Short mmCIF file of C-alpha atoms and ligand atoms in Angstrom, two decimals:
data_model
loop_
_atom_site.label_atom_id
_atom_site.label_comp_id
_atom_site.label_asym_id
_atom_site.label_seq_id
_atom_site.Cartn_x
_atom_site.Cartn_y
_atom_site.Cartn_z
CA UNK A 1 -38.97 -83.37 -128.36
CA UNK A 2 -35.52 -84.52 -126.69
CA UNK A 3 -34.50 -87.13 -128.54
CA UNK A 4 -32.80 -89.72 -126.22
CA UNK A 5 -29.78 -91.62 -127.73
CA UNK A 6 -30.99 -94.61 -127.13
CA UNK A 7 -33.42 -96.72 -129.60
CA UNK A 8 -36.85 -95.90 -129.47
CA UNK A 9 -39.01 -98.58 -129.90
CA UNK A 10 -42.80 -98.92 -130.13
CA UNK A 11 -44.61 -101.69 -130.28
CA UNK A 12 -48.21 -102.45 -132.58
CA UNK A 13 -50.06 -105.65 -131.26
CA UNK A 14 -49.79 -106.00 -127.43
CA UNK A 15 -50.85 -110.24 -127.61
CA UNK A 16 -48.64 -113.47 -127.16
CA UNK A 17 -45.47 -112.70 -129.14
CA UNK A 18 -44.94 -108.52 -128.21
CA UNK A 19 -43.80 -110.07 -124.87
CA UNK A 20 -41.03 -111.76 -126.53
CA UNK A 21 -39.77 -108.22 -128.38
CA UNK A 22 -40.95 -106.26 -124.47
CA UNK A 23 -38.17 -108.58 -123.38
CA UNK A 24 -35.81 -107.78 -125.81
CA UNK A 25 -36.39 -104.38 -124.97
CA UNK A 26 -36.62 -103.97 -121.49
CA UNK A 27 -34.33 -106.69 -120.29
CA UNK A 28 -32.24 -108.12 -123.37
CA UNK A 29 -31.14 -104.47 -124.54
CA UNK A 30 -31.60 -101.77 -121.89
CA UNK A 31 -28.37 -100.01 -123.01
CA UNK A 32 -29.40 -99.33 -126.48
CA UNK A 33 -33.46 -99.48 -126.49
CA UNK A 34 -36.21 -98.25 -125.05
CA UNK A 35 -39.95 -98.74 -124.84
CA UNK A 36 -41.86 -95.83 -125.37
CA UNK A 37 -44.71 -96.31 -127.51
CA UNK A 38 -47.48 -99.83 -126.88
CA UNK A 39 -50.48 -99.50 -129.26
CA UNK A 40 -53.27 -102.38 -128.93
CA UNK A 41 -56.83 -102.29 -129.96
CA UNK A 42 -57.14 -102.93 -125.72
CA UNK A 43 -55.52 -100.74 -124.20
CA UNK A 44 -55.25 -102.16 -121.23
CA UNK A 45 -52.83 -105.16 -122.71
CA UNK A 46 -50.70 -102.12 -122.94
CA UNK A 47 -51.18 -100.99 -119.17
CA UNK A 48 -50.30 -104.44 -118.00
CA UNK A 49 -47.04 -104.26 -120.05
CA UNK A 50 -46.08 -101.38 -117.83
CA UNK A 51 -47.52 -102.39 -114.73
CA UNK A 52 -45.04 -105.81 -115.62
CA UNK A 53 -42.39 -104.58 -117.06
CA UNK A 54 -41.91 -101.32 -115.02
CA UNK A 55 -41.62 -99.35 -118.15
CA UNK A 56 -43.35 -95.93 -118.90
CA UNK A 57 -44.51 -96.31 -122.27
CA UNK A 58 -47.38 -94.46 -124.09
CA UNK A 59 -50.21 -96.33 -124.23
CA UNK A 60 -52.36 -95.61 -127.13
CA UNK A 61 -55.33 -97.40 -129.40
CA UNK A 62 -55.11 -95.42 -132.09
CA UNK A 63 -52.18 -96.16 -134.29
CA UNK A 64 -51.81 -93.11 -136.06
CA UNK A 65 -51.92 -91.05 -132.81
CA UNK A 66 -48.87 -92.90 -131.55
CA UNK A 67 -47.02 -92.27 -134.74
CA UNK A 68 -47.50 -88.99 -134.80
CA UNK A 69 -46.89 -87.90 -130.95
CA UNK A 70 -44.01 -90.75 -129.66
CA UNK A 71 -42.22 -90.35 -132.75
CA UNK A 72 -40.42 -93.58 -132.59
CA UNK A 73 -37.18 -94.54 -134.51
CA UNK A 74 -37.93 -98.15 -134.91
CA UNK A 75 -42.10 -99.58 -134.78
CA UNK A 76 -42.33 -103.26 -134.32
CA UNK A 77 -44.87 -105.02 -136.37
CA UNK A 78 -46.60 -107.51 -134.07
CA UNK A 79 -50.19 -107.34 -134.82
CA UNK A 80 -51.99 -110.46 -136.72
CA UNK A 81 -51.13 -111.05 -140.54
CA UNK A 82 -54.25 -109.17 -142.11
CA UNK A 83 -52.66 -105.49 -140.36
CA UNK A 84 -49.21 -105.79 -141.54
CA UNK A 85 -49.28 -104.07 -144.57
CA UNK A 86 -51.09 -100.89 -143.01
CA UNK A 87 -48.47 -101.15 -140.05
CA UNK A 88 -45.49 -101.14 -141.59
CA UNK A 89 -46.43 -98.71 -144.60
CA UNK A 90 -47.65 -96.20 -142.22
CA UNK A 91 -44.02 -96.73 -139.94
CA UNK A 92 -42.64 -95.74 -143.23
CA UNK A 93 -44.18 -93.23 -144.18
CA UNK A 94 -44.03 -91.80 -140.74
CA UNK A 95 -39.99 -91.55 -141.10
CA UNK A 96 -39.65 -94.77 -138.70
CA UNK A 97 -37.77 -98.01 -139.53
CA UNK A 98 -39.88 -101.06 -139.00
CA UNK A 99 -39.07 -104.33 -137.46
CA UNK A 100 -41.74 -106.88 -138.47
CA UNK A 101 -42.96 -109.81 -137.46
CA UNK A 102 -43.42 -112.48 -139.87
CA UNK A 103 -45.43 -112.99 -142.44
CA UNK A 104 -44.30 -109.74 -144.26
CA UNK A 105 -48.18 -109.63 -145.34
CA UNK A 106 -50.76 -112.15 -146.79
CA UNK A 107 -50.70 -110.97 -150.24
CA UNK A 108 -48.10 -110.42 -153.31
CA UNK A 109 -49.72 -107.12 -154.11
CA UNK A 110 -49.36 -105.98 -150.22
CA UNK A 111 -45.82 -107.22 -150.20
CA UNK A 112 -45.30 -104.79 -153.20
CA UNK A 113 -46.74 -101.72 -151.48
CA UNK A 114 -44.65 -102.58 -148.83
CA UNK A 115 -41.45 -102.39 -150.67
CA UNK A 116 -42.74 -99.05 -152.13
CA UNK A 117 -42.83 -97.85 -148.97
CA UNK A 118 -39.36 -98.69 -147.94
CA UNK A 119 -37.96 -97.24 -151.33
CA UNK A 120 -40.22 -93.88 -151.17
CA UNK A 121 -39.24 -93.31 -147.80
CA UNK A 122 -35.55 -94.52 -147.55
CA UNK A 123 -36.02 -96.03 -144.62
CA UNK A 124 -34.83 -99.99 -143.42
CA UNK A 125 -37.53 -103.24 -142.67
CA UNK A 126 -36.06 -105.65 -140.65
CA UNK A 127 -37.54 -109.14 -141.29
CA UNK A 128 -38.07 -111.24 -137.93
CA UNK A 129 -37.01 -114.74 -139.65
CA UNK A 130 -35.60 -115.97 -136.50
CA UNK A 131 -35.42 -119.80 -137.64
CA UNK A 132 -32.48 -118.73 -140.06
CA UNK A 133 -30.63 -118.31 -136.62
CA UNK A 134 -31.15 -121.71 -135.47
CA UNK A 135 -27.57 -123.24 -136.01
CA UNK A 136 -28.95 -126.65 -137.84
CA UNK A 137 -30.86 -124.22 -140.14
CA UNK A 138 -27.62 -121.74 -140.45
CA UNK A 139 -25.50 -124.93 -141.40
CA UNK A 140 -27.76 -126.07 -143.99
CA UNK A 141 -27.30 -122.78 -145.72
CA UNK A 142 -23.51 -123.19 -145.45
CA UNK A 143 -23.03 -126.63 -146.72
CA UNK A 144 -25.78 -125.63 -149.79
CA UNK A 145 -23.37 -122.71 -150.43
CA UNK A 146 -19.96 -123.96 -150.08
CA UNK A 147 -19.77 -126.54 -152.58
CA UNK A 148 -20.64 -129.63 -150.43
CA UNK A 149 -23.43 -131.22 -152.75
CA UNK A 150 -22.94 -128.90 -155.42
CA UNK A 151 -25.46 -126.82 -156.47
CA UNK A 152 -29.24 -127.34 -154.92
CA UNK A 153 -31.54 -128.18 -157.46
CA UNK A 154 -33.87 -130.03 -155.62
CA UNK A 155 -35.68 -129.65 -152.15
CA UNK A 156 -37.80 -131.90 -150.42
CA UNK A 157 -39.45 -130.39 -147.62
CA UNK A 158 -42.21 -132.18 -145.14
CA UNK A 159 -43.64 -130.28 -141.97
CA UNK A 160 -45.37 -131.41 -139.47
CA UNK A 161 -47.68 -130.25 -136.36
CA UNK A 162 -48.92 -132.04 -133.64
CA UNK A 163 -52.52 -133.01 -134.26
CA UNK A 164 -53.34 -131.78 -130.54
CA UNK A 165 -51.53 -129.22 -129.73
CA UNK A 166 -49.66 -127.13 -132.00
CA UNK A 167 -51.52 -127.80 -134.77
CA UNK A 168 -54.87 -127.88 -133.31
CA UNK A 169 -53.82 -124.40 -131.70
CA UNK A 170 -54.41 -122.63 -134.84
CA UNK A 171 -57.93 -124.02 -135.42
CA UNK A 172 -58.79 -122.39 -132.01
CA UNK A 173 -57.57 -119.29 -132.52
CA UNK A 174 -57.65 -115.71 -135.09
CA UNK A 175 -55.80 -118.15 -137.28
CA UNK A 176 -58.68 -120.22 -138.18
CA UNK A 177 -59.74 -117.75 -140.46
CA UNK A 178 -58.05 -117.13 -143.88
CA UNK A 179 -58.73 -113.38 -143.90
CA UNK A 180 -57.07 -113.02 -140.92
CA UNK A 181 -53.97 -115.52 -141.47
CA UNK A 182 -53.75 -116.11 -144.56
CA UNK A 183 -53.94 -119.92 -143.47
CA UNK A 184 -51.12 -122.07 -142.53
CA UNK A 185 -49.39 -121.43 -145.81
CA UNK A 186 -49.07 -118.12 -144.77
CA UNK A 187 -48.91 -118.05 -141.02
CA UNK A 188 -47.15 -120.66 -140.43
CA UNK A 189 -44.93 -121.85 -143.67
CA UNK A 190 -43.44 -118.31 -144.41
CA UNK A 191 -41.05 -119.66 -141.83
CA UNK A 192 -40.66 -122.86 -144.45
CA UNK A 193 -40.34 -121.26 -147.76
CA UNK A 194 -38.00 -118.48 -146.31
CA UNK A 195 -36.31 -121.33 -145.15
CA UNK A 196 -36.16 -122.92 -148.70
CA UNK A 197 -35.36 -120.43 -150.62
CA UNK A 198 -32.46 -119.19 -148.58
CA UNK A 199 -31.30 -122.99 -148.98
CA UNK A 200 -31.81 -123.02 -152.59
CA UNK A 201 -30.30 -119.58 -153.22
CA UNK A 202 -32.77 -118.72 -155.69
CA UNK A 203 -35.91 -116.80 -156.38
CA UNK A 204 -39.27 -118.35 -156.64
CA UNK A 205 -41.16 -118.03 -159.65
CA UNK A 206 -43.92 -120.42 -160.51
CA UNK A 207 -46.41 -122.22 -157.66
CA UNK A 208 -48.58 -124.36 -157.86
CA UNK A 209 -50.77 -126.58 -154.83
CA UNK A 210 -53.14 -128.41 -153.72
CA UNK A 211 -54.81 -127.89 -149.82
CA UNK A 212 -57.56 -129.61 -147.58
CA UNK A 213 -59.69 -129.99 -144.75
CA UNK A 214 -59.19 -133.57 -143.66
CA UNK A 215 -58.89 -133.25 -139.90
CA UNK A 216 -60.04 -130.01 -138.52
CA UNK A 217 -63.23 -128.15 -139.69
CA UNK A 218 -66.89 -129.25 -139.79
CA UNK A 219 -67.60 -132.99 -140.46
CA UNK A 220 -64.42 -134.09 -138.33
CA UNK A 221 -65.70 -134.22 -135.23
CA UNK A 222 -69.07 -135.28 -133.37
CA UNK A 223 -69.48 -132.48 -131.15
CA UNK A 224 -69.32 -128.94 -132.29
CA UNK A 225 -69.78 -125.91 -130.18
CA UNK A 226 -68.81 -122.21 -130.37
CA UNK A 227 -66.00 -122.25 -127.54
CA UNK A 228 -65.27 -125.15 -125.07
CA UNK A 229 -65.93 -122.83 -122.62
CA UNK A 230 -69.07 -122.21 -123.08
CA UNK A 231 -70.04 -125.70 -124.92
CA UNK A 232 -72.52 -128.07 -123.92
CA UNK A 233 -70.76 -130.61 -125.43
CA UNK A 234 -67.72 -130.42 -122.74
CA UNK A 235 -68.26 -133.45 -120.94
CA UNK A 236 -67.89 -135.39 -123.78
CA UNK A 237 -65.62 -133.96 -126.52
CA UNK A 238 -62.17 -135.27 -126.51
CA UNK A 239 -61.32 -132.03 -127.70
CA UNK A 240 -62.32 -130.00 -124.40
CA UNK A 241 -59.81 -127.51 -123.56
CA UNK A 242 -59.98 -125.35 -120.45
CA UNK A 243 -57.13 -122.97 -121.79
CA UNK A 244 -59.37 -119.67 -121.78
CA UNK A 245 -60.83 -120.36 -118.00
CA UNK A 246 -59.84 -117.17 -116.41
CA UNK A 247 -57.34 -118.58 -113.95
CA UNK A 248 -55.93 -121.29 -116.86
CA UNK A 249 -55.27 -118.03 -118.53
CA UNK A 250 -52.46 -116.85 -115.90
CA UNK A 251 -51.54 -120.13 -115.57
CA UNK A 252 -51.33 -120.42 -119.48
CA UNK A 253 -49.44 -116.85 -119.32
CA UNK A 254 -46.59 -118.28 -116.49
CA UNK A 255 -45.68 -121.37 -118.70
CA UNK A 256 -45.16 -119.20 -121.55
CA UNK A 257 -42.73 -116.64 -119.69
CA UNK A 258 -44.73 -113.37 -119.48
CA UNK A 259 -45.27 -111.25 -116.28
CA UNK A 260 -48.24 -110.19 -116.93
CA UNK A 261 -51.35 -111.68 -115.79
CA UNK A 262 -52.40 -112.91 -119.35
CA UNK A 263 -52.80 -111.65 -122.45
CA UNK A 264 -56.36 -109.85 -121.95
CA UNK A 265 -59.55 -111.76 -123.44
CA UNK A 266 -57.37 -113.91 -126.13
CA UNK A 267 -59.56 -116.73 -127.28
CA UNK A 268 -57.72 -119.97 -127.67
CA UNK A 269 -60.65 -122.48 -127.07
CA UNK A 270 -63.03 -121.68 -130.21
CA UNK A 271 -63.91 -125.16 -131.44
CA UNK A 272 -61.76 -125.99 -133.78
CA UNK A 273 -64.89 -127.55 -136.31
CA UNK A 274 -66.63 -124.81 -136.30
CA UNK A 275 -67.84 -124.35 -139.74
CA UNK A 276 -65.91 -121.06 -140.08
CA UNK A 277 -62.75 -122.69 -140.25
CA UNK A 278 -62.21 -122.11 -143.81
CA UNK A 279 -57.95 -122.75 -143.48
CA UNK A 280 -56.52 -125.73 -145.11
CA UNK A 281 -54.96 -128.56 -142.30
CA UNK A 282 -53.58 -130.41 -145.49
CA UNK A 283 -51.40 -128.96 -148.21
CA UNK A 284 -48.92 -129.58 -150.65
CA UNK A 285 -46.80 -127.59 -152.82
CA UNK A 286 -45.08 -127.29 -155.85
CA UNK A 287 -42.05 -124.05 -156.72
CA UNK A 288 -40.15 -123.59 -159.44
CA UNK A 289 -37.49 -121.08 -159.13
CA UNK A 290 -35.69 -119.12 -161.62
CA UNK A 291 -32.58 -121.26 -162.12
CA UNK A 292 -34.84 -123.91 -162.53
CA UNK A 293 -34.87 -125.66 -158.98
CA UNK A 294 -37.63 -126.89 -157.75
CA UNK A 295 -39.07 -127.67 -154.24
CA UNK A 296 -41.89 -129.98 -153.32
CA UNK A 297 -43.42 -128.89 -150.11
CA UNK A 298 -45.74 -129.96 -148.24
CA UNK A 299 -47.85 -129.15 -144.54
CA UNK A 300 -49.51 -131.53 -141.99
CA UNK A 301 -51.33 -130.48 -139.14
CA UNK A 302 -52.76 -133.87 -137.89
CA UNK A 303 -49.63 -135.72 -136.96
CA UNK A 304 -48.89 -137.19 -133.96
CA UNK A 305 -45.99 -135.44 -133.18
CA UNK A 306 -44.10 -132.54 -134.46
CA UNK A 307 -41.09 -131.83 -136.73
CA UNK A 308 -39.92 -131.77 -140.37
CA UNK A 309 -37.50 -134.07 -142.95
CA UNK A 310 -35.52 -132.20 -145.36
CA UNK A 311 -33.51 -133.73 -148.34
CA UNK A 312 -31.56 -131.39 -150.46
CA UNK A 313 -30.21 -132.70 -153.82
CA UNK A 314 -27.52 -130.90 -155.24
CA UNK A 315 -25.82 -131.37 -158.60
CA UNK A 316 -22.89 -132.82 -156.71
CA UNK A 317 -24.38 -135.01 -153.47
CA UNK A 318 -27.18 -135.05 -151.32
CA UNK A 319 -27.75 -133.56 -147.70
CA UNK A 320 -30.98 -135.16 -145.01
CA UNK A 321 -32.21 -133.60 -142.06
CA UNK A 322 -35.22 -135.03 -139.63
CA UNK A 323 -35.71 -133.61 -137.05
CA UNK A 324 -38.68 -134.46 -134.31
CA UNK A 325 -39.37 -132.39 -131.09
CA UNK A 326 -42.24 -133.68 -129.16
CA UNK A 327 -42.21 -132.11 -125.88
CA UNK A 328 -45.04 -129.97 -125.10
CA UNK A 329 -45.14 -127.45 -122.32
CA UNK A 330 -44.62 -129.32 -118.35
CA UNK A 331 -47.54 -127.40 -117.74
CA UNK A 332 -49.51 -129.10 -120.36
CA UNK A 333 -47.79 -132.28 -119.76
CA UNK A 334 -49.29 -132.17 -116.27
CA UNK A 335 -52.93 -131.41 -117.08
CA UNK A 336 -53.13 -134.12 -120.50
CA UNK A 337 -50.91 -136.83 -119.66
CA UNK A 338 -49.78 -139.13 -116.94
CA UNK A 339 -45.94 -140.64 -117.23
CA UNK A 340 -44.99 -143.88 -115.88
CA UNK A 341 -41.11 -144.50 -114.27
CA UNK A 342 -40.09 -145.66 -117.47
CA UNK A 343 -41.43 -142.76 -119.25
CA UNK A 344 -44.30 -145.05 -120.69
CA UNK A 345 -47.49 -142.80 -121.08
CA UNK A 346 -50.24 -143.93 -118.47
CA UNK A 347 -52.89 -141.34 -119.82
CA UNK A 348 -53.16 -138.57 -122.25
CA UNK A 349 -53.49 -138.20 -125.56
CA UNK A 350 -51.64 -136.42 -128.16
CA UNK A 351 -48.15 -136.28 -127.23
CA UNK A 352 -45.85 -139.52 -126.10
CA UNK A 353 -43.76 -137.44 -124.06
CA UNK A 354 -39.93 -137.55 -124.58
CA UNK A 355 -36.71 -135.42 -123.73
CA UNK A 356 -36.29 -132.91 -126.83
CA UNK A 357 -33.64 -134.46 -128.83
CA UNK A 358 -29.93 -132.57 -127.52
CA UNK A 359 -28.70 -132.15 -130.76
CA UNK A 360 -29.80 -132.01 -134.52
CA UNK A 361 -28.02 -134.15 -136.84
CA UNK A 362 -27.57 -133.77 -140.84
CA UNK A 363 -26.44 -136.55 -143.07
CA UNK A 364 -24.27 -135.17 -146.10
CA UNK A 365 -23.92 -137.60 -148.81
CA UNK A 366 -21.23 -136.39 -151.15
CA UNK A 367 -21.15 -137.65 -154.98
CA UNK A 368 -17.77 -138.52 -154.87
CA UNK A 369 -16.49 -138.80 -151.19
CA UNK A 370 -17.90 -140.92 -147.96
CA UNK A 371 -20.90 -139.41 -145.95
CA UNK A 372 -20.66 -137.93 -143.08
CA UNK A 373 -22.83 -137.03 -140.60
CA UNK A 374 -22.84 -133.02 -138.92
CA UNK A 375 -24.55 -132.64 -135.41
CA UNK A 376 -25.87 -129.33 -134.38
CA UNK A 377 -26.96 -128.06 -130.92
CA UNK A 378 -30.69 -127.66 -130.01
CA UNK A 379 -31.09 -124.29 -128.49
CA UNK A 380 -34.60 -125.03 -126.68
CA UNK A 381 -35.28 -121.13 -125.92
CA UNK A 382 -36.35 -118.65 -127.97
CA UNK A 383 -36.99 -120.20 -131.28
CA UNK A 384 -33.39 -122.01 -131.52
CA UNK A 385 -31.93 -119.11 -129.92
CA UNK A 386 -32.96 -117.64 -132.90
CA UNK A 387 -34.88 -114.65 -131.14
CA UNK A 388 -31.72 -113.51 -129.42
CA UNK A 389 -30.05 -112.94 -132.18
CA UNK A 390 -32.43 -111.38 -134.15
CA UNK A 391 -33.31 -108.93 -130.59
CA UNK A 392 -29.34 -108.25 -130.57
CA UNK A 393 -29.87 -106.84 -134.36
CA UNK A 394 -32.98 -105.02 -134.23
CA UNK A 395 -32.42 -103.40 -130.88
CA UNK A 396 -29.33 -103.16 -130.57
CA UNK A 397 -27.48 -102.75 -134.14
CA UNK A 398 -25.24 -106.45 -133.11
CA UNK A 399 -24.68 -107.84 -135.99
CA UNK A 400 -21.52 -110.52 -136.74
CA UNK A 401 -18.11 -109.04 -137.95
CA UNK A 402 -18.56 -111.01 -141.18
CA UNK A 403 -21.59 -112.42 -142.49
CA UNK A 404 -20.75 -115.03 -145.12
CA UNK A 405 -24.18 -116.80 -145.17
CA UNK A 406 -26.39 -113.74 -145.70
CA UNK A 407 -28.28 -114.49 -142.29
CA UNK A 408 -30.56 -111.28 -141.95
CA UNK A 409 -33.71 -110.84 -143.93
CA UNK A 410 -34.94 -107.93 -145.25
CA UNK A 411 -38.13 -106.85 -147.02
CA UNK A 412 -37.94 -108.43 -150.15
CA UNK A 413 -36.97 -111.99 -148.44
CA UNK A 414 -40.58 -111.45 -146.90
CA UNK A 415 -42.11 -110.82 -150.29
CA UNK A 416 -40.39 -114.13 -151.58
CA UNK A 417 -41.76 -116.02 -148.48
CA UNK A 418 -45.48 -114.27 -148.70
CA UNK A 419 -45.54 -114.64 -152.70
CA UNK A 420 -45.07 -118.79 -152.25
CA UNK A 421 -47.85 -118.71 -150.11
CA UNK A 422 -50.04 -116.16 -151.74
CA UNK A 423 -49.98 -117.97 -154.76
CA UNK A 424 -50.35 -121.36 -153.48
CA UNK A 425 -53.46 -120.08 -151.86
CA UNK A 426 -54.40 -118.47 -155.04
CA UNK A 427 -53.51 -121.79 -157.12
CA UNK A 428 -55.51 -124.10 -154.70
CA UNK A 429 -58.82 -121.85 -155.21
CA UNK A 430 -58.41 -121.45 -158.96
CA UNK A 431 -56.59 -124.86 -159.91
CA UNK A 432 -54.16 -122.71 -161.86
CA UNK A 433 -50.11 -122.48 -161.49
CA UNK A 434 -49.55 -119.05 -160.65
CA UNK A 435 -46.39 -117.22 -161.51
CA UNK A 436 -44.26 -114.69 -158.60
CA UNK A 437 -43.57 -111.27 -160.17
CA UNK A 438 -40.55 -109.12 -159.58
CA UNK A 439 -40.79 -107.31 -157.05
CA UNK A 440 -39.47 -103.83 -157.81
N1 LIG B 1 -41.55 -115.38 -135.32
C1 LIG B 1 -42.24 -116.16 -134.54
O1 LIG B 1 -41.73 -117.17 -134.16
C2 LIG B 1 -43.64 -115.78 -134.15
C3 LIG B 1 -44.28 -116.44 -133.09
C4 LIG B 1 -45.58 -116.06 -132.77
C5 LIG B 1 -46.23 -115.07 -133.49
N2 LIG B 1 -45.59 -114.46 -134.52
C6 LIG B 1 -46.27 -113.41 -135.31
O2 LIG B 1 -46.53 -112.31 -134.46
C7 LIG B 1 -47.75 -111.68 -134.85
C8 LIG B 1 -48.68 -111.60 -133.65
O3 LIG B 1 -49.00 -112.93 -133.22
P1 LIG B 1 -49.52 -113.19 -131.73
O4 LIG B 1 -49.47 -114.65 -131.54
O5 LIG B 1 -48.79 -112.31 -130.80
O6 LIG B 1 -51.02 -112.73 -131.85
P2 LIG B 1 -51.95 -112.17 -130.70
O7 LIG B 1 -53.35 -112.32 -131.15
O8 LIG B 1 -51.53 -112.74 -129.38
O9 LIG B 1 -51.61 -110.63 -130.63
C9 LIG B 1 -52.01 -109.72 -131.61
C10 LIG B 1 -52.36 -108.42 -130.90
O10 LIG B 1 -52.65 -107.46 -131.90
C11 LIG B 1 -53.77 -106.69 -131.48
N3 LIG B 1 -54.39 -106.10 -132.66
C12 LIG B 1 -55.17 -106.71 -133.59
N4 LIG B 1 -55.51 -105.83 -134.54
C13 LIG B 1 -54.93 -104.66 -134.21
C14 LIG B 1 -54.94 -103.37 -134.81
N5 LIG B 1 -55.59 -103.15 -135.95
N6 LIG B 1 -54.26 -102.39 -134.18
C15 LIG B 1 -53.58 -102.63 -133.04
N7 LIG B 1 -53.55 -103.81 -132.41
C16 LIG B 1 -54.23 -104.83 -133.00
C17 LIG B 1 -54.65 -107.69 -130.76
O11 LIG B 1 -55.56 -107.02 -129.88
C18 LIG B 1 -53.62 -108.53 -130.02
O12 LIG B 1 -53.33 -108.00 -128.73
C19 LIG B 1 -48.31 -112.50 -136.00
O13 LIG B 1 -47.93 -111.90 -137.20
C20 LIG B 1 -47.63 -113.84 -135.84
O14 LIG B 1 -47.51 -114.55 -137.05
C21 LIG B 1 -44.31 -114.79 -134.84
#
């Protein structure tokens, strides 16, 4: 086979967030990538890409098959949590470098088969942690590095997801289901303890945690059902959602930015108190790291709006961040919630809708000098802007001339992330602390 200079990119896991990385591709990095390989268990999610996108890619639904006859340089890693392992170690082993999505995996031991892959084979993982690239999250890891509050040694940490629609999203969805996710401590705070210990500059070593069903899950709700769309319970559950309705679904796919018509037959309305949500909505944990910092985390996905606090403590001052964004999708402004002049809501639940905040703010509180306060813009595309820059490096080898804070994650920053998680998971079901090997 000709090998064109260019990148070439396939792509595992043709749902919601492959159209973010088809973009990338196809529109963000023409020059220096191209699409030639989609692989989804439907393969016609990977006909509509090409029928959107105007690109000619493969279109396969049998992973190994695509390996073996596109012969890709780089694979990217977008299938759900429980396939990552088998993704990425077979893009190894096939000769290919891998961009991944994150999680890295759901378990320590797959995060270590993972890294034996990448050292067997000699060949690069690029870890998709695009919230390091959001500039209030870049600036935290500056002023932890660069003497402002000394050295971290302690991290609070508080996140939060809207009761009704972020947070309720994953109780509707794949995610629901720990095989699958992982849970929320996997799915969604790898993002979190990446974060954390990137900020603390230090390796995890001990976990422990506690997690819950308080909000989501059977006994939380009157009505339960199988989906709302096929629930006899619709006229009456607060909780209705008509998000999977075959023309919500384009609708759904427009407000989120794709071309194509929707993502094929994804469920998003499963009744979130089902009693096969076995995923924690509730959780709290505990991390010492090596050097002896410790974090206290913890996850909430029944609060009224969404955002996180953050309050670093170094050995020489103290650094805040809170940050709330609260504005949902216009589109799902329109269908839940009526606004008055004043921006009072009329009707609607959920949400009070406000303008996302312009700028983040962080309050440094040196030991020995006045605070001061550091404002940072808020990027509202693309994950803080953070996808563009991790597209620019993944697709396009752009990375900064110097790179002082260490911004790009690699394999074993996944394994750090997964491990927290892993074992919190693993310390909530036995009770136990549970202590982060080396990874090798
Ligand atoms: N970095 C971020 O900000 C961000 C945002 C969203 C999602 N993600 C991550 O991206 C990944 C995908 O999430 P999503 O929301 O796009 O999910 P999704 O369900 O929309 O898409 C997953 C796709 O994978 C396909 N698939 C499932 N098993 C497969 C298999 N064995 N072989 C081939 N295809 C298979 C499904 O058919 C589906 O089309 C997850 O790991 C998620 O955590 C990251």
């Amino acid at each position: 086979m000709t090998k064109s200079p260019k990148k070439r990119c396939a792509v595992v896991g043709i749902g919601n967030r492959a159209h973010s990385w088809i973009g990338g591709i196809v529109e963000q990095h023409p020059e220096s990538s191209e699409l030639v390989g989609l692989c989804d268990l439907q393969l016609e999610r990977c006909q509509d890409v090409n029928e959107a996108y105007g690109t000619q890619a493969a279109c396969y639904t049998d992973y190994d098959q695509m390996l073996a006859e596109v012969e890709p340089d780089l694979v990217i890693v977008v299938t759900p949590e429980r396939y990552h392992r088998e993704h990425i170690v077979k893009a190894l082993d096939a000769g290919c470098d891998v961009a991944t999505e994150k999680p890295l995996c759901t378990t320590i031991e797959d995060a270590q088969a993972i890294i034996d892959a990448e050292n067997r084979n000699n060949r690069n993982i690029f870890m998709a942690f695009n919230y390091r690239h959001i500039p209030l999250c870049s600036k935290i890891r500056e002023l932890t590095l660069d003497g402002s509050i000394g050295t971290p040694v302690s991290m609070d940490l508080t996140w939060y997801l809207d009761y009704h629609g972020h947070g309720a999203s994953y109780f509707r969805r794949w995610h629901r289901l720990m095989k699958e996710s992982g849970g929320l401590l996997i799915t969604k705070a790898c993002h979190h303890f990446d974060l954390a210990n990137w900020w603390m500059n230090d390796t995890p070593r001990t976990v422990f945690a506690f997690g819950e069903r308080h909000f989501f899950g059977p006994g939380h709700n009157p009505y339960i059902g199988e989906r709302c769309s096929t629930c006899p319970h619709a006229d009456k559950c607060e909780w209705y959602t008509d998000v999977c309705v075959t023309d919500r679904t384009e609708e759904l796919s427009r407000e989120l930015g794709y071309r194509v018509k929707g993502v094929r037959g994804y469920i998003r309305d499963y009744c979130p108190f089902r009693d096969d949500v076995d995923i924690y909505d509730t959780m709290s944990v505990n991390v010492r790291y090596k050097n002896g910092g410790l974090l206290t985390y913890s996850l909430n996905a029944s609060v009224p709006f969404e955002g996180w606090n953050l309050a670093v403590n170094g050995t020489k001052g103290r650094l805040e961040s809170k940050i709330t964004d609260n504005k949902p999708s216009p589109g799902w402004q329109e269908r839940h919630q009526i606004v008055g002049p004043d921006g009072e809501l009329l009707k609607g639940k959920g949400y009070r809708i406000t303008d996302w905040p312009s700028d983040y703010r962080i309050h440094v509180m040196p030991h020995d000098a006045d605070d001061y306060e550091v404002k940072l813009p808020n990027i509202a595309e693309g994950h803080g802007g953070g996808d563009f820059k991790i597209f620019d490096a993944a697709l396009a080898d752009i990375y900064p001339e110097t790179d002082d804070l260490d911004i790009f994650a690699s394999a074993i920053h996944g394994a750090w992330s997964t491990a927290i998680g892993a074992a919190a998971n693993h310390a909530i079901a036995s009770g136990d602390p549970v202590e982060i090997p080396d990874f090798q």
